[in-house]
């Protein structure tokens, strides 16, 4: 790849995630961009196959990424899950997203988890503003997280994650830029309850999380620091027990970035000084002010605010807790990035070992997300009954 030093970051924020950049005369394409957007994508295969729904599905080794509140409900003493995604494989063969996550139960009601996300952008040839060759570089980003989740009752739990983020897009080849560093926290809550409705047995999961509440990240001028992808996600997962061997889950998530919407004036080019000045003012907002204002700052009003809500939906079928088949759909409004794709996947569990796979089918063959594959492994050790004995609803840690 070849990028100028001024365009690298913005190309990364859009093209590498399959975001559209088009517009129409009636509607303005006003995609919200942030630093380190890879933090918003499902790194594991199970949720990827469910259209990226994950905030309320049954807990596993990757739970802390979606909702740390689920950690108090995990069913093994220890669990580890590595995942890998060859990224933009229709364009290049040297990019990849790797993710390693695991947890350890501290007792019947709590667990601690840790994870590492590593995004390798492959080899990039950097050029200066005068098109002079600056050299080749291998940009990379990573995030290290530690999480804790606690059951507050038999049906409700909360959790928190603390994260360090580093984004190195130009290395030492560009004296005007430097690696960006940031810290962030996630907050999550989870509710789970078995229900009997008529002759049917159901399980209801409800989840909510706010992720990447943290410092801004700076690559060049501190006055032009970028927001992290602070994200609000709410969702539900309803599981129906068909019989002793078969069950099916419907999962639905809605999420919205809690960062400012870029300013625009319909029919006015983006290089108009009024627009430039307004967006500079927006960029100087504090993180808290940006979060609170993100529900009412869209230039197009309430209609545009609704467009900023992405939807994820998926179905998961399990046979005897051994074999899973999944399908999902991810929807992002065409004027807010236009990422829309089907997802399919399957999984298997046998004793301590498991494997999941996912495959994305985007709405356009030209979409760089086409043929995206994710693979995850699972290693689960010691059921809780084996580690701690039968659950005691009155027990503490």
Coordinates of C-alpha atoms in Angstrom, one line a residue:
X1 CA 0.0 0.0 0.0
X2 CA 1.1 3.6 -0.6
X3 CA -0.2 6.5 1.5
X4 CA 0.9 10.1 2.0
X5 CA 1.6 11.1 5.6
X6 CA -1.4 13.4 5.7
X7 CA -3.9 10.9 4.3
X8 CA -2.8 7.7 6.0
X9 CA -5.0 8.0 9.1
X10 CA -8.1 8.9 7.2
X11 CA -7.7 6.1 4.6
X12 CA -7.3 3.7 7.5
X13 CA -10.4 5.0 9.3
X14 CA -12.7 4.3 6.3
X15 CA -11.3 2.0 3.6
X16 CA -9.8 -0.6 5.9
X17 CA -13.2 -1.2 7.5
X18 CA -15.2 -1.2 4.3
X19 CA -16.8 2.1 4.9
X20 CA -18.5 3.9 1.9
X21 CA -17.5 7.4 1.0
X22 CA -20.3 8.3 -1.5
X23 CA -23.0 10.9 -1.3
X24 CA -26.2 11.9 -3.1
X25 CA -27.7 15.3 -3.8
X26 CA -30.5 14.6 -1.3
X27 CA -28.5 13.0 1.5
X28 CA -25.1 13.8 2.8
X29 CA -22.7 11.0 3.5
X30 CA -21.6 11.9 7.0
X31 CA -19.7 8.9 8.4
X32 CA -18.4 9.3 12.0
X33 CA -14.7 8.4 12.2
X34 CA -12.6 7.8 15.3
X35 CA -9.1 6.6 16.1
X36 CA -8.5 2.9 16.4
X37 CA -11.8 1.8 14.8
X38 CA -10.8 -1.8 14.9
X39 CA -11.9 -1.7 18.6
X40 CA -15.6 -1.7 17.4
X41 CA -15.4 -5.0 15.4
X42 CA -16.1 -8.4 16.8
X43 CA -12.7 -10.2 17.1
X44 CA -14.1 -13.7 17.6
X45 CA -16.0 -16.0 15.3
X46 CA -19.1 -16.7 17.3
X47 CA -20.3 -13.1 17.5
X48 CA -19.0 -12.4 14.0
X49 CA -21.3 -15.1 12.7
X50 CA -24.2 -13.5 14.6
X51 CA -24.0 -10.2 12.7
X52 CA -21.7 -9.0 15.5
X53 CA -24.3 -9.4 18.2
X54 CA -22.7 -10.3 21.5
X55 CA -23.7 -8.1 24.5
X56 CA -26.4 -10.5 25.8
X57 CA -25.5 -14.0 24.4
X58 CA -24.4 -16.7 26.7
X59 CA -21.0 -16.1 28.3
X60 CA -17.8 -17.6 27.1
X61 CA -14.1 -16.8 27.0
X62 CA -14.7 -13.7 24.8
X63 CA -17.4 -12.3 27.0
X64 CA -15.4 -9.4 28.5
X65 CA -15.0 -7.8 25.1
X66 CA -18.7 -7.4 24.7
X67 CA -19.9 -7.1 28.3
X68 CA -17.8 -7.7 31.4
X69 CA -21.1 -8.1 33.3
X70 CA -21.3 -11.6 31.9
X71 CA -18.1 -12.8 33.7
X72 CA -20.0 -13.7 36.8
X73 CA -22.1 -16.2 34.9
X74 CA -19.3 -18.2 33.1
X75 CA -19.6 -21.9 33.6
X76 CA -15.9 -23.1 33.7
X77 CA -13.1 -22.5 36.1
X78 CA -10.8 -21.5 33.3
X79 CA -11.2 -20.7 29.6
X80 CA -8.9 -19.4 26.9
X81 CA -9.8 -18.5 23.3
X82 CA -7.4 -17.3 20.5
X83 CA -8.9 -15.9 17.3
X84 CA -7.5 -14.8 14.0
X85 CA -8.9 -12.9 11.0
X86 CA -7.0 -12.4 7.7
X87 CA -8.0 -8.8 7.0
X88 CA -9.0 -7.4 3.6
X89 CA -7.9 -10.7 2.0
X90 CA -9.3 -9.7 -1.4
X91 CA -6.9 -6.7 -1.5
X92 CA -3.8 -7.8 0.4
X93 CA -2.3 -10.9 2.0
X94 CA -0.3 -9.3 4.8
X95 CA -2.9 -7.8 7.1
X96 CA -4.5 -9.6 10.1
X97 CA -6.4 -9.2 13.3
X98 CA -5.3 -11.5 16.2
X99 CA -7.1 -11.7 19.5
X100 CA -6.4 -13.7 22.7
X101 CA -8.8 -13.7 25.6
X102 CA -9.3 -15.8 28.7
X103 CA -10.8 -15.8 32.2
X104 CA -10.4 -17.4 35.6
X105 CA -13.3 -17.8 38.1
X106 CA -12.5 -16.4 41.5
X107 CA -15.5 -18.1 43.1
X108 CA -19.1 -19.0 42.2
X109 CA -20.0 -15.3 41.6
X110 CA -17.0 -13.5 40.1
X111 CA -14.3 -13.9 37.5
X112 CA -11.3 -12.0 36.2
X113 CA -10.4 -11.8 32.5
X114 CA -7.6 -10.5 30.3
X115 CA -7.2 -10.0 26.6
X116 CA -4.9 -8.8 23.9
X117 CA -6.0 -7.5 20.5
X118 CA -3.3 -7.0 17.9
X119 CA -3.9 -5.5 14.4
X120 CA -1.2 -5.8 11.8
X121 CA -1.7 -3.5 8.8
X122 CA 1.0 -5.1 6.7
X123 CA 3.7 -3.3 4.8
X124 CA 2.9 0.3 3.8
X125 CA 5.0 2.6 1.6
X126 CA 4.8 6.1 3.1
X127 CA 5.2 9.3 1.0
X128 CA 5.5 12.9 2.0
X129 CA 3.4 15.9 1.0
X130 CA 5.6 16.4 -2.1
X131 CA 5.3 12.7 -3.0
X132 CA 8.8 12.0 -1.8
X133 CA 9.5 8.5 -0.6
X134 CA 9.8 8.3 3.2
X135 CA 10.3 4.5 3.3
X136 CA 8.4 1.3 4.1
X137 CA 6.8 0.7 7.4
X138 CA 4.6 -2.0 9.1
X139 CA 1.9 -0.1 11.0
X140 CA 0.3 -1.9 13.9
X141 CA -2.2 -1.3 16.8
X142 CA -2.8 -3.3 19.9
X143 CA -5.0 -3.1 23.0
X144 CA -4.4 -4.9 26.3
X145 CA -7.4 -5.3 28.7
X146 CA -8.1 -6.6 32.2
X147 CA -11.7 -7.2 33.2
X148 CA -13.6 -8.1 36.4
X149 CA -17.2 -9.3 36.6
X150 CA -19.4 -9.9 39.6
X151 CA -22.8 -11.5 40.2
X152 CA -24.9 -9.2 42.4
X153 CA -27.7 -11.7 42.5
X154 CA -28.6 -15.0 40.8
X155 CA -29.9 -13.1 37.8
X156 CA -27.9 -9.9 37.6
X157 CA -24.2 -9.0 37.2
X158 CA -22.0 -6.0 36.5
X159 CA -18.4 -5.7 35.2
X160 CA -15.6 -3.4 34.4
X161 CA -12.7 -3.5 32.0
X162 CA -9.5 -1.3 32.0
X163 CA -7.7 -1.0 28.6
X164 CA -4.4 0.4 27.3
X165 CA -4.3 1.2 23.6
X166 CA -1.3 1.9 21.3
X167 CA -1.6 2.9 17.7
X168 CA 1.6 3.2 15.6
X169 CA 0.7 4.2 12.1
X170 CA 3.9 5.8 10.8
X171 CA 6.8 4.7 13.1
X172 CA 9.8 7.0 12.9
X173 CA 9.5 7.6 9.1
X174 CA 7.3 10.7 9.7
X175 CA 8.8 13.3 12.0
X176 CA 5.4 15.1 12.1
X177 CA 3.6 12.1 13.6
X178 CA 4.1 9.8 16.5
X179 CA 2.5 6.7 17.9
X180 CA -0.7 7.3 19.8
X181 CA -1.4 6.1 23.3
X182 CA -4.6 6.0 25.2
X183 CA -6.4 4.4 28.2
X184 CA -10.0 3.5 28.5
X185 CA -12.6 1.7 30.6
X186 CA -15.7 -0.4 29.7
X187 CA -18.8 -0.7 31.9
X188 CA -21.2 -3.6 31.5
X189 CA -24.4 -5.0 33.0
X190 CA -26.1 -8.4 32.3
X191 CA -29.4 -10.0 33.3
X192 CA -30.2 -13.6 32.8
X193 CA -33.3 -15.6 33.8
X194 CA -35.0 -18.9 32.9
X195 CA -38.7 -18.6 32.0
X196 CA -41.5 -21.0 31.3
X197 CA -44.1 -19.6 28.9
X198 CA -46.9 -22.0 28.2
X199 CA -45.3 -25.4 27.4
X200 CA -42.0 -23.8 26.4
X201 CA -38.8 -23.4 28.3
X202 CA -36.9 -20.2 27.6
X203 CA -33.9 -18.3 28.7
X204 CA -33.8 -14.5 28.6
X205 CA -30.6 -12.5 28.4
X206 CA -30.4 -8.7 28.6
X207 CA -27.2 -6.8 28.3
X208 CA -25.8 -3.3 28.1
X209 CA -22.3 -1.9 27.9
X210 CA -20.5 1.4 27.2
X211 CA -17.0 0.6 25.9
X212 CA -13.8 2.7 25.3
X213 CA -14.6 5.6 27.7
X214 CA -11.2 7.1 27.7
X215 CA -8.6 9.7 26.8
X216 CA -8.3 11.1 23.3
X217 CA -5.4 9.8 21.2
X218 CA -2.9 12.1 19.5
X219 CA -0.8 11.4 16.4
X220 CA 0.4 14.9 15.6
X221 CA -0.9 18.1 17.1
X222 CA -2.4 17.7 20.6
X223 CA -5.0 20.3 19.6
X224 CA -6.2 17.8 16.9
X225 CA -6.5 14.8 19.1
X226 CA -8.9 12.1 18.0
X227 CA -11.7 10.5 20.0
X228 CA -11.7 6.8 20.8
X229 CA -14.7 4.8 19.5
X230 CA -16.8 5.1 22.7
X231 CA -19.8 2.9 22.0
X232 CA -23.1 2.3 23.7
X233 CA -24.5 -1.2 23.0
X234 CA -27.8 -2.6 24.2
X235 CA -29.1 -6.1 23.3
X236 CA -31.1 -9.2 24.1
X237 CA -30.7 -12.9 23.5
X238 CA -33.7 -15.2 23.8
X239 CA -33.1 -19.0 23.9
X240 CA -35.8 -21.6 23.3
X241 CA -35.2 -25.1 24.5
X242 CA -36.8 -27.2 21.8
X243 CA -36.1 -30.5 23.6
X244 CA -33.3 -32.1 25.6
X245 CA -30.9 -31.9 22.7
X246 CA -31.9 -28.9 20.6
X247 CA -32.0 -25.2 21.4
X248 CA -32.1 -22.0 19.3
X249 CA -31.1 -18.4 20.3
X250 CA -32.2 -15.2 18.7
X251 CA -29.8 -12.3 19.5
X252 CA -30.4 -8.6 18.6
X253 CA -28.0 -5.7 19.4
X254 CA -28.2 -2.0 18.8
X255 CA -25.2 0.2 19.1
X256 CA -24.3 3.9 18.7
X257 CA -21.0 5.7 18.8
X258 CA -20.9 8.3 21.6
X259 CA -18.6 10.7 19.8
X260 CA -19.4 13.9 17.9
X261 CA -21.0 13.8 14.5
X262 CA -19.0 15.8 11.9
X263 CA -20.6 19.1 10.9
X264 CA -21.7 19.8 7.4
X265 CA -23.9 22.2 5.4
X266 CA -26.0 20.6 2.7
X267 CA -24.7 21.6 -0.7
X268 CA -21.6 23.3 0.7
X269 CA -18.2 21.6 0.0
X270 CA -16.3 20.3 3.1
X271 CA -13.4 22.7 2.6
X272 CA -15.6 25.7 3.3
X273 CA -14.1 27.7 6.1
X274 CA -17.3 27.6 8.1
X275 CA -17.3 23.9 8.1
X276 CA -13.6 23.6 8.9
X277 CA -13.9 26.0 11.9
X278 CA -17.0 24.2 13.2
X279 CA -15.3 20.8 13.1
X280 CA -12.2 22.1 14.8
X281 CA -14.5 23.4 17.6
X282 CA -16.1 19.9 17.8
X283 CA -12.8 18.2 18.0
X284 CA -11.9 20.3 21.0
X285 CA -14.8 19.0 23.0
X286 CA -14.1 17.0 26.2
X287 CA -14.8 13.3 26.2
X288 CA -17.7 13.7 28.7
X289 CA -19.2 16.6 26.7
X290 CA -19.0 14.6 23.5
X291 CA -20.6 11.6 25.0
X292 CA -23.6 13.6 26.4
X293 CA -24.0 15.6 23.2
X294 CA -23.8 12.6 20.9
X295 CA -27.5 12.0 21.2
X296 CA -28.5 15.4 19.7
X297 CA -25.6 16.9 17.7
X298 CA -26.3 15.5 14.2
X299 CA -26.7 18.4 11.8
X300 CA -29.7 16.5 10.2
X301 CA -31.6 16.4 13.5
X302 CA -33.4 13.4 15.0
X303 CA -33.6 11.6 11.6
X304 CA -29.9 11.6 11.3
X305 CA -29.4 10.5 14.9
X306 CA -31.5 7.4 14.2
X307 CA -29.3 6.7 11.2
X308 CA -26.3 6.5 13.6
X309 CA -27.7 3.4 15.3
X310 CA -26.2 0.1 13.9
X311 CA -28.2 -3.1 14.2
X312 CA -26.9 -6.6 14.6
X313 CA -29.1 -9.7 14.6
X314 CA -28.3 -13.4 14.6
X315 CA -29.6 -17.0 15.1
X316 CA -27.7 -19.7 16.8
X317 CA -28.7 -23.3 16.8
X318 CA -27.1 -25.9 19.2
X319 CA -27.4 -29.6 19.1
X320 CA -26.6 -31.3 22.4
X321 CA -24.1 -28.4 23.3
X322 CA -21.8 -30.1 20.8
X323 CA -22.5 -28.6 17.3
X324 CA -23.6 -25.1 16.5
X325 CA -24.8 -23.4 13.3
X326 CA -25.1 -19.6 13.1
X327 CA -26.3 -16.9 10.7
X328 CA -26.6 -13.1 11.2
X329 CA -26.9 -9.7 9.6
X330 CA -25.2 -6.4 10.3
X331 CA -26.8 -3.2 9.2
X332 CA -25.3 0.3 9.1
X333 CA -27.2 3.1 7.3
X334 CA -25.9 3.9 3.8
X335 CA -25.2 7.5 4.8
X336 CA -23.3 6.5 7.9
X337 CA -20.8 4.1 6.4
X338 CA -23.0 1.6 4.5
X339 CA -21.5 -1.6 6.0
X340 CA -24.2 -4.2 5.5
X341 CA -23.5 -7.9 5.3
X342 CA -24.7 -11.4 6.0
X343 CA -22.6 -13.6 8.2
X344 CA -22.5 -17.4 8.5
X345 CA -20.7 -19.7 10.9
X346 CA -20.5 -23.0 12.7
X347 CA -18.9 -24.3 15.8
X348 CA -18.1 -27.5 17.7
X349 CA -17.3 -28.4 21.3
X350 CA -15.8 -31.6 22.5
X351 CA -14.7 -32.0 26.1
X352 CA -12.2 -29.2 26.7
X353 CA -11.7 -28.2 23.1
X354 CA -13.9 -26.1 20.7
X355 CA -13.6 -24.3 17.4
X356 CA -15.7 -21.7 15.7
X357 CA -15.6 -20.2 12.2
X358 CA -17.4 -17.3 10.5
X359 CA -17.6 -15.9 7.0
X360 CA -18.9 -12.5 5.9
X361 CA -20.9 -11.8 2.7
X362 CA -21.1 -8.0 2.2
X363 CA -23.8 -6.2 0.3
X364 CA -21.4 -5.4 -2.6
X365 CA -18.8 -7.4 -4.3
X366 CA -16.6 -4.4 -4.3
X367 CA -16.7 -4.1 -0.5
X368 CA -13.2 -4.8 0.9
X369 CA -14.9 -6.9 3.7
X370 CA -15.8 -9.6 1.1
X371 CA -14.6 -13.1 1.9
X372 CA -13.6 -12.1 5.4
X373 CA -13.0 -15.2 7.5
X374 CA -12.6 -15.5 11.3
X375 CA -11.4 -18.6 13.2
X376 CA -11.6 -19.0 17.0
X377 CA -10.4 -21.8 19.2
X378 CA -11.7 -22.5 22.7
X379 CA -10.1 -24.4 25.6
X380 CA -12.4 -24.8 28.6
X381 CA -11.3 -26.4 31.8
X382 CA -13.2 -27.6 34.9
X383 CA -16.9 -27.2 35.1
X384 CA -17.9 -25.2 38.2
X385 CA -19.3 -28.2 39.9
X386 CA -15.9 -29.9 39.5
X387 CA -14.0 -26.9 40.7
X388 CA -16.2 -25.6 43.5
X389 CA -18.9 -28.1 44.1
X390 CA -22.7 -27.4 43.6
X391 CA -23.7 -23.8 43.3
X392 CA -24.9 -22.1 46.4
X393 CA -27.3 -19.2 45.8
X394 CA -26.3 -17.6 49.1
X395 CA -22.6 -18.0 48.7
X396 CA -20.2 -15.1 48.3
X397 CA -16.8 -15.1 46.7

